[in-house]
């Protein structure tokens, strides 16, 4: 898919910078949770970290950077697909101290954050509200380097990607018996939609005009979700969790259409990761995998963050055949598939029209 799309861009003359190192857009801004966190949690007092082995064992220089994967994230492949020669730096990392690195974007994501700031508080993650505040600070730094007019061009032309929501359900709603006893999943989704709408409005007010947001994945197919919410010894997806994700995604699409209609000049795309990931889970062999129910790390049933460590017994030797690296996060191989799907879905974000 990626090759065919690039070929199309070259033939139509759209991607004039192909082969010259010129990216399709001036900058890439990342916000959200652990699926896209590139290391912002590393220095925080939180259990949700990934800056130790075996995380990163297949990344550049086999380094654990704080990415919740054995290697690259989907957004890393996305950066490559867009023509960037480096990845957006984690805004709270040492790499961001060299402010010239910020001219092509930054990553503000934090593992265990969600649409609801209360989710972040449970794990001392960086809330989505604080990520927006950090983005404002980022804008000031870029403006001081290149001037207001050039900076505004960067912000307007940049692609802003948001990937969050899973923690709101799996690490907050479902594990809170009081909350899920008095609030239905439908009402909870409605609440999250209000936070999402506020986020989009805030980003729009800050000059963002190209925004992509990922759908929820098939929550019930994540190995940790099967372990926690499935039957004893179950090895099948938890359908009620998947139904909640589908319902949420429908609301996300409808809300996004309304926001795009309301806000002039806004390109807002919802990226479907539910179906591509579900396809990998249900038909692993057709997608080049042999294991889609257990993760690579440890027992493959629940381990993530500090439970996935260098001493975890049973960790696979080759993660390329696994859809999931740990109990919640895709492997690098699965992330590559997801990123190619994102590029195909996101043509309108990179189009100049």
Short mmCIF file of C-alpha atoms in Angstrom, two decimals, residues 50 54 57 155 182 185 191 203 244 266 269 337 347 352:
data_model
loop_
_atom_site.label_atom_id
_atom_site.label_comp_id
_atom_site.label_asym_id
_atom_site.label_seq_id
_atom_site.Cartn_x
_atom_site.Cartn_y
_atom_site.Cartn_z
CA UNK A 50 9.46 1.34 29.09
CA UNK A 54 13.75 -5.92 26.76
CA UNK A 57 15.83 -4.52 21.89
CA UNK A 155 1.86 24.89 12.88
CA UNK A 182 -23.34 3.67 37.77
CA UNK A 185 -20.06 2.32 28.55
CA UNK A 191 -18.16 11.91 28.43
CA UNK A 203 -5.73 22.73 19.02
CA UNK A 244 -17.73 -0.91 23.46
CA UNK A 266 -9.91 22.10 9.57
CA UNK A 269 -9.29 12.47 9.86
CA UNK A 337 1.37 -2.82 9.13
CA UNK A 347 -4.09 11.15 2.11
CA UNK A 352 -2.55 20.50 -0.50
#
